[in-house]
XYZ file of C-alpha atoms in Angstrom:
273
model
C 33.942 96.394 40.599
C 31.192 94.694 39.845
C 27.855 95.907 39.581
C 26.975 93.985 42.727
C 29.888 96.069 44.736
C 29.293 98.879 42.532
C 24.989 98.735 43.633
C 26.896 98.492 46.753
C 28.307 101.663 46.841
C 25.630 103.564 45.809
C 23.439 102.477 48.587
C 25.743 103.217 51.243
C 25.935 106.774 49.508
C 22.189 107.323 50.464
C 21.936 106.006 53.276
C 24.697 105.599 55.654
C 24.703 102.139 57.319
C 24.371 102.798 61.231
C 21.746 105.272 60.391
C 18.230 105.437 59.892
C 17.431 105.098 56.307
C 16.193 108.404 54.373
C 15.680 106.699 50.901
C 13.855 103.567 49.628
C 16.531 102.073 46.536
C 14.553 99.718 44.581
C 16.944 97.849 42.623
C 16.003 95.877 38.787
C 12.274 97.866 39.056
C 9.734 97.890 36.486
C 8.572 101.498 35.146
C 5.267 102.088 35.968
C 4.016 101.355 32.235
C 6.073 97.751 32.806
C 8.550 97.724 29.703
C 11.677 99.136 31.033
C 13.477 98.245 34.432
C 16.201 100.436 36.167
C 19.254 99.460 37.593
C 18.536 101.378 40.810
C 15.767 103.854 41.811
C 15.790 105.899 44.667
C 12.752 107.770 46.310
C 13.478 110.106 49.594
C 12.035 108.367 53.083
C 12.112 112.177 55.018
C 10.891 115.375 54.677
C 14.455 116.128 53.223
C 14.450 114.491 50.081
C 11.250 116.553 49.126
C 9.537 114.089 47.042
C 11.882 114.170 44.292
C 12.720 110.121 42.832
C 16.407 109.581 41.094
C 17.353 106.934 38.706
C 20.025 105.255 37.897
C 21.637 103.194 35.147
C 24.896 101.267 36.239
C 28.247 100.182 34.024
C 30.863 97.979 35.008
C 32.267 98.374 31.562
C 33.095 100.877 28.418
C 31.115 98.145 26.223
C 28.158 98.883 28.464
C 28.529 102.973 28.266
C 28.926 103.153 24.500
C 25.765 100.055 24.461
C 23.588 102.655 26.811
C 24.903 105.810 24.827
C 23.902 103.895 21.552
C 20.141 103.992 22.792
C 19.617 107.457 24.574
C 15.939 106.969 25.055
C 16.035 104.008 26.186
C 15.383 104.866 30.093
C 12.877 107.675 29.200
C 9.911 104.929 30.019
C 11.305 105.490 34.111
C 13.469 109.034 33.594
C 9.300 110.375 32.582
C 8.788 110.221 36.441
C 12.144 111.081 37.861
C 13.772 113.952 38.600
C 17.301 113.402 37.935
C 18.621 110.681 36.179
C 22.443 109.767 36.710
C 24.565 107.437 35.175
C 27.216 105.221 37.364
C 29.997 104.070 36.058
C 32.948 102.413 38.424
C 35.786 103.609 36.978
C 35.954 107.551 35.700
C 37.282 105.889 32.693
C 34.713 104.815 31.425
C 33.695 107.590 30.015
C 36.710 109.341 29.141
C 36.083 111.609 25.902
C 32.645 110.678 25.374
C 29.423 112.778 24.576
C 27.346 112.353 27.822
C 23.398 113.362 27.293
C 22.783 117.151 29.039
C 19.894 115.490 30.949
C 22.274 112.927 32.436
C 24.453 113.256 35.817
C 27.603 110.593 36.108
C 28.492 109.719 39.598
C 31.367 107.547 40.362
C 32.119 105.581 43.300
C 33.822 107.797 46.284
C 37.361 109.136 45.598
C 40.288 111.327 47.650
C 38.690 112.135 50.888
C 35.129 110.171 50.431
C 34.597 107.168 52.109
C 31.192 106.934 51.769
C 29.509 109.711 49.648
C 29.726 109.041 45.313
C 31.858 111.215 43.266
C 30.158 113.620 41.099
C 31.544 113.785 37.667
C 28.984 115.616 35.796
C 26.219 116.977 38.351
C 22.674 116.080 36.894
C 20.578 118.607 36.164
C 16.399 118.874 37.493
C 14.570 117.185 34.779
C 10.449 118.150 34.519
C 8.942 114.550 35.220
C 5.226 113.633 34.678
C 2.683 113.372 37.569
C 5.184 111.067 39.611
C 1.810 109.069 41.548
C 2.035 106.162 39.052
C 5.891 106.300 39.913
C 5.297 106.480 43.759
C 2.160 103.882 43.553
C 4.998 101.517 41.567
C 7.575 101.644 44.473
C 4.816 101.039 46.998
C 3.831 97.608 45.636
C 7.401 97.120 44.896
C 7.757 97.475 48.233
C 4.692 95.873 50.140
C 6.125 92.862 47.358
C 9.046 92.931 49.173
C 8.278 93.017 52.439
C 5.714 89.964 51.806
C 8.585 87.928 50.475
C 10.344 88.430 53.491
C 7.711 87.184 56.157
C 7.670 84.438 54.118
C 10.885 83.273 53.712
C 11.779 84.064 57.354
C 8.185 82.249 58.931
C 9.362 79.822 56.252
C 13.158 79.600 57.774
C 11.380 79.382 61.637
C 9.659 77.284 60.388
C 12.254 74.439 58.861
C 13.984 75.461 62.275
C 11.170 74.201 65.051
C 10.497 71.171 62.778
C 14.135 70.425 62.765
C 13.917 71.135 66.874
C 10.909 68.253 66.967
C 12.192 66.096 64.840
C 15.657 65.874 66.980
C 13.153 65.590 70.473
C 11.114 62.927 69.028
C 14.345 60.765 68.502
C 15.003 61.470 72.006
C 12.109 60.173 72.711
C 12.060 57.083 70.462
C 15.833 56.026 71.726
C 14.909 57.031 75.576
C 12.160 54.057 74.594
C 14.282 52.042 72.982
C 16.756 51.835 76.416
C 19.643 53.923 74.874
C 21.577 55.606 77.707
C 21.243 59.169 76.304
C 20.509 60.834 79.009
C 21.639 64.665 78.362
C 24.404 66.323 80.271
C 23.998 70.111 81.330
C 25.774 70.909 78.737
C 23.467 69.284 75.684
C 20.547 70.890 77.087
C 22.101 74.051 77.382
C 22.818 73.406 73.513
C 18.817 72.625 73.594
C 17.807 75.413 75.333
C 20.080 77.817 72.814
C 18.012 76.249 70.080
C 14.920 76.524 71.577
C 15.227 80.505 72.365
C 16.789 81.419 68.232
C 13.900 80.018 67.196
C 11.315 81.623 69.715
C 13.849 84.783 69.180
C 13.475 84.736 64.863
C 9.490 84.148 65.228
C 8.799 87.122 67.352
C 11.228 89.114 65.510
C 10.296 87.711 61.781
C 10.241 91.343 59.742
C 13.297 92.213 60.487
C 15.275 88.992 59.674
C 16.410 85.668 61.933
C 19.094 85.108 63.773
C 22.539 83.852 62.305
C 22.823 80.410 62.583
C 26.423 80.520 60.882
C 27.975 83.368 63.252
C 26.328 80.984 66.441
C 28.203 77.789 65.580
C 31.456 79.625 64.633
C 31.297 81.051 68.070
C 30.345 77.303 69.476
C 33.492 75.934 67.612
C 35.783 78.642 68.614
C 34.627 77.743 72.307
C 35.622 74.403 71.032
C 38.838 74.851 69.890
C 39.957 76.864 73.131
C 38.615 73.501 75.272
C 40.351 71.302 73.401
C 43.695 74.127 73.357
C 43.640 73.901 76.956
C 43.173 69.934 76.866
C 45.943 69.281 75.002
C 48.270 71.950 77.300
C 47.092 69.662 80.291
C 47.520 66.886 78.988
C 51.496 68.467 77.807
C 52.060 69.488 81.129
C 51.347 66.174 82.532
C 53.542 64.038 80.183
C 56.617 66.686 81.216
C 55.636 65.718 85.041
C 56.468 61.888 83.893
C 58.934 62.681 82.090
C 60.861 64.904 84.793
C 59.393 62.300 87.716
C 62.254 60.621 88.378
C 64.950 62.684 88.028
C 62.878 65.108 91.085
C 63.346 61.729 93.122
C 67.002 61.044 92.620
C 67.616 64.218 93.007
C 65.676 64.783 96.472
C 67.807 61.548 97.486
C 70.562 63.389 96.779
C 69.991 66.201 98.410
C 68.926 63.827 101.345
C 71.789 61.802 101.622
C 74.228 65.283 101.623
C 72.409 66.430 104.675
C 72.889 63.699 106.179
C 76.973 63.485 105.697
C 76.631 67.524 106.505
C 74.693 66.499 109.694
C 74.210 70.625 109.879
C 70.721 70.569 108.404
C 70.059 71.304 104.782
C 73.127 72.100 102.441
C 72.143 75.490 100.999
C 74.559 77.245 97.647
C 76.669 79.139 100.502
C 78.313 75.796 101.961
C 82.277 74.626 101.432
C 82.767 70.678 101.751
């Protein structure tokens, strides 16, 4: 498990998927003095979490753990504002036989019947932090910056989509002016309308993110693949019908000749000659 995967597991521990978020999670955030980063600071967004700020250092190898233990005060710039401090390891074996500072807790990924909650290897004792107002101000600025960046990115992507649609429209108009026969079929017109709807929806909801165009492309390709398979199946049936046509005609002629010889109507399976 690498650091990104471990962070994702820890994030699910605090905020269950498909449920309202109860914690603000700030990865790689500088301390209020600005000298050190914490791998993750968690701060409650609801009253149930009180005002406790929780710090985390993530380690994915034994060497990482030993380096951290060699300088246990490295994280103090953030820990002084935290109500608890956790060492989060990718595997419990990483801390086997090691002396962990008394004021650290130790977490590992879920185990046994747990599917989301982290496994507590050593409880994190309550700490006596400094006035956390500086930490909350740092978190508010971090969140504001991230929100502004997300809005800018969404606006840029939406604008890029809109410009591409306009460019394609201009190309169509230029080809029409040049006399090209490029009247859009109803299906292609629907595709253009779909692109416009995506751009419109993305612009209206940009603060929450933009549509996943890859998913839309995958869906379109799935539909096209199904249509192609259906066409190929129809072509196969047509070829088989053509191959069988002479045999069917010969069989029909044979049956007609047998009926004429019998003189008593159609030949049936029960007739004896």
